[in-house]
Structures are given as structure tokens and as C-alpha cells.
Short mmCIF file of C-alpha atoms in Angstrom, two decimals:
data_model
loop_
_atom_site.label_atom_id
_atom_site.label_comp_id
_atom_site.label_asym_id
_atom_site.label_seq_id
_atom_site.Cartn_x
_atom_site.Cartn_y
_atom_site.Cartn_z
CA MET A 56 101.81 121.37 58.08
CA ASN A 57 104.03 123.96 59.40
CA ALA A 58 107.70 124.42 57.82
CA VAL A 59 109.67 121.72 60.86
CA ASN A 60 107.57 119.50 59.97
CA ALA A 61 107.39 119.18 56.69
CA VAL A 62 111.20 119.19 57.37
CA ASN A 63 111.24 116.45 59.61
CA ALA A 64 108.60 114.29 57.32
CA VAL A 65 110.79 114.46 54.06
CA ASN A 66 114.00 113.91 56.17
CA ALA A 67 112.33 110.86 58.54
CA GLU A 68 113.78 107.84 57.84
CA ARG A 69 113.28 103.93 57.95
CA LYS A 70 116.49 102.62 59.56
CA ASP A 71 116.85 98.98 61.30
CA VAL A 72 113.86 96.84 62.12
CA LEU A 73 112.98 96.33 65.71
CA LEU A 74 110.38 94.15 65.37
CA ARG A 75 109.69 91.69 63.09
CA ALA A 76 106.97 88.35 62.44
CA GLU A 77 107.36 86.20 59.67
CA ARG A 78 104.41 84.05 57.95
CA VAL A 79 102.71 83.85 60.96
CA SER A 80 99.72 81.76 60.89
CA LEU A 81 97.44 80.91 63.78
CA ASP A 82 94.56 78.00 63.83
CA LEU A 83 91.95 77.92 66.56
CA GLY A 84 89.16 74.90 66.82
CA GLY A 85 89.52 74.04 63.42
CA HIS A 86 89.59 77.27 61.73
CA ARG A 87 92.12 79.58 60.61
CA ILE A 88 92.64 83.06 62.16
CA LEU A 89 95.65 84.59 60.62
CA ARG A 90 97.22 83.03 57.31
CA ASP A 91 100.92 84.15 56.66
CA VAL A 92 101.34 87.70 58.29
CA SER A 93 104.89 89.27 57.98
CA LEU A 94 105.24 92.23 59.14
CA GLU A 95 107.73 94.51 60.51
CA ILE A 96 108.21 97.57 62.38
CA ARG A 97 111.77 100.00 61.43
CA ASN A 98 113.34 102.75 63.78
CA LEU A 99 111.70 105.88 62.90
CA VAL A 100 114.43 108.29 62.90
CA CYS A 101 114.01 111.81 62.38
CA PRO A 102 116.76 114.24 62.70
CA GLY A 103 116.45 116.55 65.90
CA LYS A 104 113.70 114.98 66.85
CA ILE A 105 112.91 111.63 69.50
CA THR A 106 109.90 109.95 67.58
CA GLY A 107 109.43 106.45 68.76
CA GLN A 108 107.54 104.83 66.46
CA VAL A 109 103.44 104.07 66.87
CA VAL A 110 101.88 101.78 64.23
CA GLY A 111 98.02 101.56 63.97
CA LEU A 112 96.66 98.33 63.31
CA LEU A 113 93.20 98.52 62.33
CA GLY A 114 91.03 95.90 61.19
CA PRO A 115 87.00 95.36 60.99
CA SER A 116 85.76 93.03 64.37
CA GLY A 117 86.64 89.42 64.24
CA MET A 118 89.48 89.55 61.87
CA GLY A 119 92.07 88.25 64.71
CA LYS A 120 93.49 91.64 65.82
CA THR A 121 93.64 90.55 69.76
CA GLN A 122 95.08 86.97 68.51
CA LEU A 123 97.75 88.62 66.94
CA LEU A 124 98.25 90.95 69.40
CA ARG A 125 98.63 87.83 71.94
CA ILE A 126 101.44 86.55 69.42
CA LEU A 127 103.45 89.85 68.81
CA ALA A 128 103.54 89.68 72.81
CA GLY A 129 104.92 86.39 73.17
CA LEU A 130 101.26 85.39 74.66
CA ALA A 131 100.37 82.62 72.52
CA ALA A 132 102.19 80.63 69.95
CA PRO A 133 101.47 80.73 66.15
CA THR A 134 100.63 77.51 64.43
CA GLU A 135 103.24 78.96 61.90
CA GLY A 136 106.00 81.29 61.79
CA SER A 137 107.76 83.61 64.33
CA VAL A 138 108.63 86.97 66.05
CA ARG A 139 111.42 88.62 66.67
CA LEU A 140 112.60 91.51 68.66
CA THR A 141 115.57 93.03 66.62
CA PRO A 142 118.62 93.76 66.50
CA ALA A 143 119.34 91.20 69.05
CA GLN A 144 116.72 88.43 66.89
CA VAL A 145 115.45 87.42 70.14
CA PRO A 146 112.17 85.60 69.64
CA VAL A 147 109.60 86.92 71.74
CA ARG A 148 108.73 85.48 75.09
CA PRO A 149 106.21 87.01 77.63
CA GLY A 150 107.06 90.16 79.60
CA LEU A 151 109.27 91.53 76.79
CA VAL A 152 106.64 93.54 75.58
CA GLY A 153 104.27 95.21 77.41
CA VAL A 154 100.90 94.81 76.88
CA VAL A 155 97.27 97.13 77.77
CA THR A 156 94.35 95.05 77.39
CA GLN A 157 91.01 96.57 76.62
CA ASP A 158 89.83 96.66 80.58
CA CYS A 159 93.82 98.07 81.27
CA ALA A 160 94.06 95.23 83.51
CA LEU A 161 95.84 95.76 86.48
CA PHE A 162 96.41 93.93 90.22
CA GLU A 163 93.25 95.09 91.84
CA HIS A 164 94.46 93.90 95.23
CA ARG A 165 97.66 96.01 95.05
CA THR A 166 97.61 99.87 95.47
CA VAL A 167 98.31 101.93 92.61
CA LEU A 168 102.41 102.20 93.64
CA GLY A 169 102.12 98.30 94.59
CA ASN A 170 101.23 97.61 90.91
CA LEU A 171 104.19 99.77 89.43
CA CYS A 172 106.50 98.07 91.99
CA VAL A 173 105.47 94.68 91.34
CA ALA A 174 106.49 95.14 87.88
CA GLY A 175 109.81 97.10 88.75
CA ARG A 176 110.94 94.54 91.02
CA GLN A 177 110.32 91.24 88.35
CA ALA A 178 112.34 93.83 86.05
CA GLY A 179 115.12 92.90 88.57
CA ARG A 180 115.33 96.48 90.08
CA SER A 181 115.47 96.27 94.04
CA ALA A 182 112.75 97.36 95.66
CA ALA A 183 114.56 101.26 96.38
CA SER A 184 115.20 101.74 92.70
CA ALA A 185 111.65 100.21 91.58
CA ARG A 186 109.64 102.43 93.83
CA ALA A 187 111.77 105.59 92.55
CA GLU A 188 111.22 104.51 89.27
CA ALA A 189 107.32 104.08 89.83
CA ARG A 190 106.81 107.50 91.71
CA ALA A 191 108.69 109.17 88.51
CA LEU A 192 106.31 107.50 86.00
CA LEU A 193 103.48 108.37 87.80
CA GLY A 194 104.27 112.27 88.10
CA ARG A 195 105.19 112.09 84.55
CA PHE A 196 101.63 110.54 83.95
CA GLY A 197 100.17 113.44 85.89
CA LEU A 198 99.33 110.65 88.62
CA ARG A 199 101.11 112.46 91.72
CA GLY A 200 99.14 111.94 94.94
CA GLN A 201 96.97 108.98 93.55
CA GLU A 202 100.03 106.13 94.71
CA ALA A 203 97.58 105.24 97.46
CA LEU A 204 94.66 104.37 95.95
CA TYR A 205 93.38 101.11 94.29
CA PRO A 206 92.35 100.56 91.28
CA ALA A 207 88.97 100.06 91.33
CA GLN A 208 88.90 103.73 92.99
CA LEU A 209 90.43 104.85 89.74
CA SER A 210 88.97 106.59 86.62
CA GLY A 211 88.64 105.06 83.04
CA GLY A 212 91.72 107.36 82.05
CA GLN A 213 93.33 107.08 84.99
CA ARG A 214 93.25 103.74 84.97
CA GLN A 215 94.72 103.16 81.55
CA ARG A 216 97.64 105.41 82.34
CA VAL A 217 98.49 103.16 85.44
CA ALA A 218 98.36 99.81 83.18
CA ILE A 219 100.40 101.80 80.63
CA ALA A 220 103.29 102.97 83.14
CA GLN A 221 102.90 99.21 84.92
CA GLN A 222 103.68 97.84 81.68
CA LEU A 223 106.68 100.35 81.26
CA MET A 224 108.16 99.75 84.43
CA CYS A 225 108.74 96.18 82.41
CA SER A 226 109.15 96.44 78.83
CA GLU A 227 111.94 98.03 78.05
CA HIS A 228 110.56 99.96 74.77
CA TYR A 229 107.50 97.74 73.26
CA LEU A 230 103.86 98.37 73.94
CA LEU A 231 100.91 96.82 72.74
CA MET A 232 97.72 98.37 73.39
CA ASP A 233 94.30 96.77 72.63
CA GLU A 234 91.38 99.32 71.59
CA PRO A 235 92.76 102.36 73.74
CA PHE A 236 90.15 104.36 72.49
CA SER A 237 86.96 102.07 72.92
CA GLY A 238 84.21 103.89 74.45
CA LEU A 239 85.60 107.47 75.35
CA ASP A 240 84.37 111.02 74.70
CA PRO A 241 86.74 112.93 72.23
CA LEU A 242 88.15 114.57 75.33
CA ALA A 243 89.44 111.22 76.71
CA GLN A 244 90.48 110.35 73.23
CA SER A 245 92.54 113.19 72.60
CA GLU A 246 93.96 112.61 76.11
CA VAL A 247 94.89 109.05 75.32
CA CYS A 248 96.17 110.07 71.59
CA ARG A 249 98.65 112.81 74.12
CA VAL A 250 99.66 109.90 76.55
CA ILE A 251 100.85 107.77 73.45
CA THR A 252 102.52 110.19 71.65
CA GLU A 253 104.31 111.18 74.78
CA VAL A 254 105.28 107.31 75.43
CA ALA A 255 106.77 107.03 71.94
CA SER A 256 108.68 110.17 72.08
CA ALA A 257 110.04 109.49 75.03
CA HIS A 258 112.75 106.99 73.42
CA GLU A 259 114.07 106.75 69.92
CA LEU A 260 113.42 103.06 70.28
CA ASN A 261 109.95 103.00 72.00
CA THR A 262 107.68 101.18 69.64
CA ILE A 263 103.69 100.96 70.06
CA VAL A 264 101.44 99.23 68.21
CA VAL A 265 97.65 100.26 68.57
CA ILE A 266 95.03 98.04 68.15
CA THR A 267 91.73 99.90 67.14
CA HIS A 268 88.63 100.27 64.74
CA ASP A 269 88.61 103.76 65.00
CA ILE A 270 90.16 105.36 61.51
CA ARG A 271 90.97 108.48 62.88
CA ALA A 272 92.45 108.30 66.51
CA ALA A 273 94.61 105.79 64.69
CA ILE A 274 95.92 108.20 62.03
CA GLU A 275 96.55 110.73 64.81
CA VAL A 276 98.95 108.86 66.84
CA ALA A 277 100.29 106.50 64.46
CA ASP A 278 103.05 107.12 61.98
CA GLU A 279 102.24 103.94 59.89
CA LEU A 280 98.84 101.94 59.48
CA TRP A 281 98.65 98.05 58.43
CA LEU A 282 95.16 97.07 57.43
CA LEU A 283 94.34 93.49 58.39
CA GLY A 284 91.72 91.35 56.76
CA ARG A 285 90.71 88.81 54.79
CA ASP A 286 91.48 88.19 51.22
CA ARG A 287 88.14 87.13 48.94
CA ASP A 288 87.69 84.58 46.19
CA GLU A 289 86.59 85.19 42.61
CA ALA A 290 82.95 84.35 43.84
CA GLY A 291 83.46 87.53 46.34
CA ARG A 292 83.65 84.53 49.59
CA PRO A 293 86.03 85.77 52.22
CA ILE A 294 89.01 83.31 52.70
CA GLU A 295 89.75 81.98 56.44
CA GLY A 296 92.50 83.41 57.78
CA ALA A 297 93.68 87.42 57.97
CA ARG A 298 96.45 88.92 56.93
CA ILE A 299 97.99 92.57 56.44
CA GLN A 300 96.29 93.97 53.11
CA ALA A 301 97.71 97.19 53.35
CA THR A 302 100.44 99.77 54.56
CA TYR A 303 99.73 103.19 54.85
CA ASP A 304 102.56 105.24 55.56
CA LEU A 305 101.54 108.62 57.23
CA VAL A 306 105.08 110.11 57.24
CA SER A 307 105.47 110.20 53.46
CA ARG A 308 101.58 111.49 53.17
CA GLY A 309 102.72 114.28 55.71
CA LEU A 310 100.16 113.46 58.75
CA ALA A 311 102.57 111.95 61.14
CA TRP A 312 103.30 114.52 63.90
CA HIS A 313 101.01 116.83 62.01
CA PRO A 314 100.00 120.14 64.59
CA ASP A 315 96.58 120.41 63.40
CA LEU A 316 95.94 117.20 61.93
CA ALA A 317 92.32 118.07 61.96
CA HIS A 318 92.35 120.63 59.56
CA ALA A 319 94.86 118.45 57.23
CA PRO A 320 93.78 118.54 53.52
CA GLU A 321 95.18 114.90 53.56
CA LEU A 322 93.26 113.66 56.01
CA ALA A 323 89.62 113.14 54.67
CA PRO A 324 90.86 111.60 51.93
CA LEU A 325 92.80 109.19 53.49
CA VAL A 326 89.87 108.14 56.43
CA GLU A 327 87.99 107.48 52.95
CA GLU A 328 90.27 104.98 51.33
CA VAL A 329 90.76 103.21 54.65
CA ARG A 330 87.09 103.21 55.22
CA GLY A 331 86.47 101.98 51.77
CA ARG A 332 88.84 98.77 52.17
CA PHE A 333 87.20 98.09 55.41
CA ALA A 334 84.19 97.21 53.35
CA GLN A 335 85.72 94.93 51.43
CA LEU A 336 87.96 92.59 54.36
CA MET B 90 57.17 111.38 105.67
CA ILE B 91 55.04 109.40 102.98
CA ALA B 92 57.53 110.06 99.87
CA GLN B 93 60.44 108.53 102.69
CA GLY B 94 58.12 105.29 103.07
CA ALA B 95 57.66 105.05 99.46
CA GLN B 96 61.15 105.32 98.87
CA VAL B 97 61.40 102.00 101.16
CA LEU B 98 59.35 100.39 98.71
CA THR B 99 60.75 101.36 95.45
CA PRO B 100 62.87 98.66 93.83
CA ASN B 101 66.54 99.17 93.95
CA ARG B 102 66.44 102.01 96.18
CA ARG B 103 69.32 103.39 98.12
CA VAL B 104 68.80 104.46 101.30
CA SER B 105 70.94 105.52 104.18
CA SER B 106 72.02 103.60 107.12
CA ARG B 107 70.68 105.44 109.19
CA ALA B 108 67.38 104.62 107.60
CA LEU B 109 68.48 100.99 107.19
CA VAL B 110 68.94 101.42 111.06
CA LEU B 111 65.66 102.78 112.01
CA LEU B 112 63.90 100.29 109.93
CA ALA B 113 65.50 97.24 111.54
CA ALA B 114 64.88 98.76 114.93
CA THR B 115 61.24 98.94 113.85
CA GLN B 116 60.86 95.43 112.28
CA VAL B 117 62.65 94.25 115.68
CA ALA B 118 59.88 95.93 117.84
CA LEU B 119 57.06 95.04 115.81
CA ALA B 120 58.60 91.37 115.72
CA LEU B 121 58.78 91.26 119.55
CA TRP B 122 55.53 92.32 119.57
CA LEU B 123 54.24 90.17 117.97
CA TRP B 124 56.13 87.24 119.63
CA GLY B 125 54.64 88.47 122.87
CA SER B 126 51.43 89.24 121.87
CA ALA B 127 50.56 86.43 119.64
CA SER B 128 52.56 83.10 121.26
CA ALA B 129 50.55 83.02 124.72
CA GLY B 130 50.26 79.20 125.87
CA VAL B 131 52.20 77.89 123.03
CA LEU B 132 55.99 79.96 123.02
CA PRO B 133 57.52 81.53 126.06
CA ARG B 134 56.87 85.16 126.37
CA PRO B 135 59.76 87.14 125.75
CA GLY B 136 60.20 88.42 129.46
CA GLU B 137 60.37 84.64 130.14
CA VAL B 138 62.91 84.05 127.75
CA ALA B 139 65.07 86.97 129.32
CA ARG B 140 65.03 85.45 132.52
CA ALA B 141 65.82 82.64 131.53
CA VAL B 142 69.34 83.62 129.91
CA GLY B 143 70.21 85.38 133.38
CA ALA B 144 69.35 82.12 135.40
CA LEU B 145 71.10 79.73 132.70
CA TRP B 146 73.90 81.90 132.48
CA ALA B 147 74.48 82.75 136.42
CA ASP B 148 73.78 79.04 137.17
CA ALA B 149 74.17 76.54 134.46
CA GLY B 150 76.92 77.97 133.02
CA LEU B 151 75.91 79.09 129.64
CA GLY B 152 78.84 81.58 129.55
CA SER B 153 81.25 78.32 129.57
CA ALA B 154 79.21 76.24 127.25
CA LEU B 155 79.22 79.33 124.72
CA LEU B 156 83.21 79.72 125.56
CA THR B 157 83.49 75.93 124.51
CA SER B 158 81.50 75.93 121.25
CA ILE B 159 83.23 79.30 119.85
CA GLY B 160 86.65 77.34 120.65
CA THR B 161 85.41 73.97 118.61
CA SER B 162 83.88 76.74 115.95
CA LEU B 163 87.50 78.85 115.66
CA GLU B 164 89.65 75.15 115.69
CA ALA B 165 87.47 73.66 113.19
CA LEU B 166 87.46 77.15 110.90
CA ALA B 167 91.42 77.50 110.77
CA ILE B 168 91.68 73.75 110.02
CA THR B 169 89.21 74.23 107.17
CA ALA B 170 90.52 77.52 105.74
CA ALA B 171 94.17 75.98 105.77
CA ALA B 172 93.29 72.79 104.25
CA GLY B 173 90.41 74.17 101.92
CA LEU B 174 92.43 76.56 100.55
CA LEU B 175 95.58 74.21 99.97
CA ILE B 176 93.19 71.77 98.20
CA SER B 177 91.26 74.90 96.20
CA TYR B 178 95.25 76.21 95.13
CA SER B 179 95.83 72.81 93.75
CA THR B 180 93.53 72.67 91.10
CA VAL B 181 96.02 74.86 89.04
CA LEU B 182 97.77 71.49 88.97
CA PRO B 183 96.23 68.84 86.56
CA PHE B 184 97.74 66.56 88.67
CA PHE B 185 95.26 67.27 91.58
CA ARG B 186 92.33 67.88 89.57
CA PRO B 187 91.01 64.29 90.47
CA VAL B 188 91.47 64.99 94.05
CA VAL B 189 90.01 68.41 94.35
CA ALA B 190 86.44 67.15 92.28
CA ALA B 191 86.29 64.16 95.04
CA VAL B 192 86.44 66.27 97.88
CA THR B 193 83.73 68.50 96.12
CA THR B 194 81.54 65.34 95.65
CA GLY B 195 81.94 64.61 99.23
CA ARG B 196 79.17 67.50 99.51
CA PHE B 197 76.53 64.91 98.93
CA LEU B 198 77.48 62.30 101.72
CA GLY B 199 75.39 62.56 104.87
CA LEU B 200 76.95 64.27 107.87
CA VAL B 201 74.90 61.24 110.26
CA GLY B 202 76.09 58.63 107.83
CA LEU B 203 79.77 59.94 108.20
CA THR B 204 79.52 59.83 112.05
CA PHE B 205 80.23 56.16 112.38
CA GLY B 206 83.28 55.72 110.42
CA PHE B 207 84.56 59.36 112.02
CA THR B 208 83.84 57.55 115.77
CA LEU B 209 86.11 55.09 114.61
CA LEU B 210 88.80 57.19 112.78
CA PHE B 211 88.87 59.53 116.07
CA SER B 212 89.54 59.13 119.06
CA GLY B 213 87.87 61.15 121.76
CA GLY B 214 84.62 63.29 121.82
CA HIS B 215 86.55 66.74 120.50
CA ALA B 216 88.31 65.08 117.45
CA LEU B 217 85.05 63.85 116.39
CA ARG B 218 83.16 67.26 116.63
CA VAL B 219 86.10 68.87 115.02
CA SER B 220 86.45 66.30 112.05
CA LEU B 221 82.57 66.37 111.23
CA LEU B 222 82.77 70.40 111.59
CA VAL B 223 85.77 70.39 109.35
CA PHE B 224 83.95 68.19 106.76
CA GLY B 225 81.11 69.99 106.70
CA MET B 226 82.66 73.45 105.93
CA THR B 227 85.36 72.03 103.71
CA VAL B 228 83.84 70.32 101.38
CA PHE B 229 81.22 73.10 100.31
CA PHE B 230 84.22 75.75 100.64
CA VAL B 231 86.35 73.86 98.21
CA THR B 232 83.64 73.74 95.86
CA SER B 233 82.79 77.81 96.22
CA MET B 234 87.05 78.20 96.05
CA VAL B 235 87.14 76.10 93.22
CA ALA B 236 84.19 77.94 91.06
CA GLU B 237 86.11 81.16 91.96
CA ILE B 238 89.53 80.17 90.81
CA ARG B 239 87.91 78.49 87.47
CA ALA B 240 86.16 81.84 86.98
CA LEU B 241 89.16 83.64 86.82
CA PRO B 242 89.35 85.22 83.46
CA ALA B 243 92.64 84.18 80.72
CA ARG B 244 93.51 87.79 80.15
CA ALA B 245 94.07 87.81 84.16
CA PHE B 246 96.49 85.52 83.76
CA ASP B 247 98.09 86.92 80.84
CA HIS B 248 98.44 90.35 82.44
CA ALA B 249 100.57 88.98 85.29
CA ARG B 250 102.85 87.12 82.21
CA THR B 251 103.40 90.71 80.91
CA VAL B 252 104.73 91.79 83.62
CA ARG B 253 107.36 89.31 83.35
CA MET B 254 106.17 86.82 86.61
CA GLY B 255 106.72 82.90 86.20
CA GLU B 256 104.10 80.39 86.06
CA TRP B 257 104.23 80.13 90.22
CA ARG B 258 104.35 83.87 90.68
CA VAL B 259 101.20 84.11 88.35
CA VAL B 260 99.71 81.63 90.53
CA LEU B 261 100.49 83.43 93.82
CA GLU B 262 99.46 86.67 92.36
CA VAL B 263 96.26 86.08 90.49
CA VAL B 264 94.99 82.76 92.02
CA VAL B 265 96.27 83.13 95.71
CA LEU B 266 96.39 87.36 96.42
CA GLY B 267 94.07 88.10 93.39
CA THR B 268 90.98 85.61 94.93
CA ALA B 269 92.47 85.95 98.97
CA ASP B 270 88.99 88.53 99.36
CA ARG B 271 86.69 85.93 98.13
CA ALA B 272 88.59 83.44 99.90
CA LEU B 273 87.99 85.51 103.14
CA GLU B 274 84.13 85.97 102.36
CA LEU B 275 83.53 82.10 101.54
CA LEU B 276 85.03 81.50 105.08
CA ARG B 277 82.72 83.72 106.60
CA GLN B 278 79.59 82.02 104.85
CA ASN B 279 81.20 78.32 105.56
CA ALA B 280 81.89 79.43 109.26
CA ALA B 281 78.10 80.59 109.41
CA VAL B 282 77.16 76.77 108.05
CA GLY B 283 79.73 75.53 110.45
CA TRP B 284 78.22 77.43 113.48
CA THR B 285 74.48 75.91 112.22
CA LEU B 286 76.20 72.38 112.32
CA LEU B 287 77.90 72.73 115.73
CA THR B 288 74.90 72.39 117.83
CA MET B 289 73.80 69.18 116.24
CA VAL B 290 77.58 67.34 116.26
CA GLU B 291 77.75 68.88 120.13
CA GLY B 292 74.66 66.57 120.67
CA LEU B 293 77.00 63.77 119.30
CA THR B 294 79.26 63.89 122.40
CA ARG B 295 77.52 65.54 125.42
CA ALA B 296 80.12 64.81 127.92
CA GLU B 297 82.26 67.70 126.11
CA GLY B 298 80.11 69.80 126.94
CA GLY B 299 79.28 72.99 124.90
CA ALA B 300 76.24 75.04 124.07
CA GLY B 301 74.55 72.07 121.99
CA ALA B 302 75.11 69.80 124.69
CA MET B 303 72.87 72.02 126.84
CA LEU B 304 70.54 72.98 123.97
CA LEU B 305 69.82 69.10 123.44
CA ASP B 306 69.71 68.81 127.28
CA ARG B 307 66.79 71.01 127.86
CA ASN B 308 64.95 70.06 124.93
CA LYS B 309 64.81 66.63 126.51
CA HIS B 310 63.14 68.26 129.53
CA LEU B 311 60.54 70.23 127.66
CA ARG B 312 62.20 73.87 129.30
CA LEU B 313 61.39 75.64 126.24
CA ASP B 314 62.36 78.98 127.58
CA GLU B 315 65.40 78.09 128.13
CA VAL B 316 65.93 76.37 124.96
CA MET B 317 64.89 79.48 123.37
CA ALA B 318 67.19 81.48 125.59
CA ILE B 319 69.88 79.02 123.95
CA GLN B 320 69.21 79.41 120.60
CA LEU B 321 69.08 83.38 121.23
CA CYS B 322 72.49 83.31 122.66
CA VAL B 323 73.43 80.92 119.93
CA LEU B 324 72.39 83.02 117.05
CA ALA B 325 73.99 86.02 118.80
CA VAL B 326 77.47 84.60 119.08
CA GLY B 327 77.16 83.42 115.26
CA PHE B 328 76.03 87.10 114.52
CA LEU B 329 79.21 88.01 116.09
CA GLN B 330 81.11 85.94 114.73
CA ASP B 331 79.80 87.00 110.99
CA ARG B 332 80.55 90.84 111.91
CA ALA B 333 84.09 89.91 113.39
CA LEU B 334 84.85 87.88 110.02
CA GLY B 335 83.50 90.70 107.83
CA ALA B 336 85.69 93.05 110.00
CA LEU B 337 89.14 90.81 109.46
CA ARG B 338 88.28 90.76 105.73
CA ARG B 339 87.80 94.97 105.37
CA LEU B 340 91.33 94.67 107.16
CA VAL B 341 93.15 92.09 104.98
CA CYS B 342 91.60 93.24 101.67
CA PRO B 343 90.50 97.08 101.66
CA HIS B 344 90.48 96.69 97.77
CA ALA B 345 87.18 94.17 98.49
CA ASP B 346 84.24 96.40 98.75
CA LEU B 347 85.16 99.12 96.39
CA ARG B 348 84.69 96.47 93.84
CA VAL B 349 81.12 96.40 94.26
CA GLU B 350 80.54 100.10 95.50
CA GLY B 351 77.93 101.67 93.84
CA GLY B 352 76.16 98.35 92.24
CA ARG B 353 72.93 97.80 90.91
CA THR B 354 70.93 100.34 93.50
CA SER B 355 70.43 104.30 92.65
#
């Protein structure tokens, strides 16, 4: 870690709560999928640096990560509990939180520009303002010149960036990403990490939750990790309903915003620690 | 040459459009040769059929009959599109689902049995023809469209909601606009079904004219060369109608064919 980042990490402070889930439970088909999930994301303030917040939500397959994402996005109602966007304490509803799904859903019948403009119009912008904002976002994401293409003509990486840009046209500060690293080669994965970091650092309140299996990639982009999994009874059998089993503050561990994470001595022990927890979930 | 020949007999092999045209031309020539050499005494030869086309066109009003058929077909197609889409889209409302299910069940009804009822319901031969065609096409069109709508993944609806669309706007964006290309493709397929039915339906009320009425008339008098001539013209018009609807689909939904590009062939 260089000197500047060391100072930043020491001075970084988690302040106001931006998103809070309280005792969220979900039953589906007679099974408890989530049990008493409580979590909060606080505004991470770091003097002299716009950081935003990036949380990595890790967990083995079938733990209900995607269901939790749908609840956090307001797309599904929990059986019990609530999700609020603070400081106004607004109950979450569809449209307030952006979602980029694993398949990077877009409107296939609209062009790239059309996809962004329709989202901008839905957010209440005028046609001219939506178009200008869309063009600016496309430029920021290296998609200038692709405006007239249809989603089917884009590469996987381009499609993901368009999907992120579309959500940013609507949701002001919150973005949930489901398995953004799935099936990507290392170079493409680095590019996704770069985009996530860029979006997070564009505004102090920008808050991104990345749902993934990829421990190393999650550490690369996140400032905090949540581990979702099930408890076990005395006989070692898993108990129905996943909850947050552990959180890891990467800022205090000196791993957030690290300029050379691959060579950071703290990285390998943390990866091993998280991997070890995976086996018990 | 041998290598190229082997390629067209290799499964899943992609060949150039030029090679496809060459293949089609060769196979048409082969079919004409087989027809000319093997049909002696049973079927009229290609030359006789070609001469019959000329004679029917010049003296018997084949062009006008085909225009009548095209007009009836297009009218029925327009009504089918409007009614079929309305019925299909209404499936998003639970209230209308039993009605939609009843319409799709209509495809098990025999068209001949319906003729009696439709004759009582609609006055005039033209209305009877159009209504029978509309029924024949709509029940299949709605069945296929409803299957398309049901196959839309839940995540497509969720995606629309994440960009702040209300439920009616979700329906417009995901169900109506999102399936427009498939709706046009299904309409094209059902137009082909309607065109096949048309000659039979035209036979019910011959006074209205049309290629079907002319066909039955020539058939009755065993004018096989003229029957084949009319059939070939019906085939050509049906093929052109299909191509025109395909072009309309590409024009209205330019994204449609991008989705299937690079499919399973190499």
C-alpha cells in the first residue's frame, strides 16, 4: 500500500446509513430461503477522495443471493422484514435501485441509445435531456459510436456497460450487480472491476452491491464483504434459511482501493479465510 | 469440386448464398426434367402448363381472379392481425385468460362444420370467405402468440420495472414491443396457412370469383393443364406474399434477425 492510500484507509469513516435491511426473511414453496437478514450500508467518507461504497455479497450457490438481490431492489417482497433507503427512510420499490442481472438484460428491440433514453424518460427527464445524458454516459463508458447498434450486436463487455449505463439513467445512487464476473476471462474481469470502481467513485453516495462467487474479484472492487450462508445445528446439518454469517471491512484491513492488490500480503490470508468459511456454510 | 460437393452433404455446414442459389437452380432444373420425362400420359408437361398459364391469363381472367384472392387474403390477414394480437395481449389480464383459452381451443373445430354457422351469421359470399379465413388463421395465431408471451422470462419484466416502468408500460415494452418481431413472423406463417385455405374457402361461394373458384371449375372439367397452371400461379403468389411479409418484418424489426445470426451452423 502506498502512503496516500494508507492515510486514506486510516482516515476513512463509515457515517450515515444509506441502505438498511432489517430482519428480512423469505419463504418460497414452503422453504425458508432467507432468515433474519439484517444489514446496512453506510456512507464511506474518505477525506480528499470520492469513494462511493462497494459491497461484495459472497456465498455458495443456492444460498438465496439472487433472492436477496430482488428484495433489496424492491422487485420481491420479503415474507418478513423491510428494506429502506435512508436517510429519508423510504421503503425500497422498483426503480429506486438499479439492477444489472447476470445476462445484462436490455430491451432487445431498442438501440443502445434508445435503451438509455427510455430509462431517462422514465426517470422524468425530457427527451432532449435524456438524450444528452445518455450520450454523456456512453462516452464515459467508452461506447461512443455504438449508439445505433442493437444489444444483439454488442460484445459481452459492451453489453454489460450499456446495462450499467441504462440503470444509472434511472437509479440515482444504488446499483445491484448479479454475478458480473461470471464467465469472464481475467482481462475482461479487470475491465468490469475498473467500471465498477469508476461508477462508485463518481459520487460520494453511489452504492454498489456486487453479488458473486468470485472471492478475489470481490475483494478487488469492494470496501466491505458480506458472507451469506446457513447456520448448522449441533449435528452439523444445515438449518434452512441463509443469513449474513460474517462481514469483512476491507478498509480497516488495508485492502480497499489498493493500488497493487495482487501483491498485497494481506490478500492471500483473507481469500483463504473466506474460502474456509464457504466450506462451512 | 468434390470437396465443395462434400460440404453441401456435411451436417450443419454453412454455405454461401451464391452456393445456395446454384443448388436451388440445379434442383429446380432437375425437377422440371423429371416432370417432363416421367409424366407422359399422366400429368401435363411443363410446356403445356406454361401455355395454359398464358391462355388463362389472356382469355379467362386469371389475373383478375388472383387479384380477388389477394384482396380477400389481405383483408382476412389484417383482421386476423388486429383481433389476434388484441386477444393474445389480453392474456396479461387474468380476467381474459379463460376467453383466450377458449379461442385457442377453437383450433380443434372443423372448418367445414363451421361453414353452416358462418353462412347463417354472415350475409354475402365475401363476408363468409373472410370470416372463415379469419377464424382459421386467428385460432392458430393466438395459440402461437400466447405461447410466445408465456415464454417471456420473469427477468424481462423485472428489468423493465427496474427502469421505473409501471405495469402497463411493462406490458407495452416487454409484451407488445418485445415480441413484435415474433408476432410478425407468426403472422407470416399464418398468412401461408390462410393462403392454403383460401382456394378451399373460395370454392364455397364461387360467384365471388377468385383463383379457388377458377381452380374448382377447371378441376370439374378435368382440364389438368389449367388446374396445374392455376396451382403454379397460386404457389407463386403465396411465395411472393410470404417474401413481402418477411421484408416487412425486417423493415419494422431490424433487430429480429440479429438474434438468430451465427446460430448452430458453422
